[in-house]
Amino acid sequence: LRSSQLSLKEGVDFHTSFDLAEMFKLRIADKWTPEGVGSLRFRFFSLRHTVLALTGVDMQSDDHNPVDDAVYSVRLYEKYKDVSDEHMEAVRVSVSRAPVTPSFAQRWVVLEGV
């Protein structure tokens, strides 16, 4: 849920929000159009993949737990919020080189018999 869906107001109900996926997104090669105009492209990683790559902990090996999502999000933010741009880029590259983390759909092909 987004704060707008809950009728929460930034600056009133909470100070600010931050998208952790933006912190760990990796810029990939520009895509060039026939007109020669480039567009920035990024690779985004799931929270589960990022946590597994950086800590070795599979936070969602069983059921999804939103409390775990919050705990690991805060831990990652606190650990990487003040690192240099060069260090952060190295972190992003290491996350991109980590083995693919299977998605929920890949792990649970059949859910509740369906």
Steps between C-alpha positions, in 0.01 A plus 500: 500500500615849428447785744246653261290183520491535878415872486826583677657840441873557476612750762187434707476126558863422417812703431598363160514178302787330323500227235783259585491359146624839378805471725609167351396542136781441252538715190536283193607588147304778337244396243541686175208571274523529119494877549818473704340611825606297803287410795618406846421146606531342839488151645299470819541218752247351738548559870544126547776484237678806639494369857615155393785642289624740767440306823468136400161485674199372306240713672213339308596134492151409623200726538514868416514713812458878462666557837815332365475726193497805725784377724732414211410819312602712797818297550604546137416869502695562820801306374523666157349848539833676551737303276681668213362488147790277395436254784126497428566424134720207604219376727250522213732305270548229763123470540464470122760221488337294775318184389143558392255478788192301395180701512194402700333371182804288413517349849127437536378384160190353662340696780230343711434237235438748218 
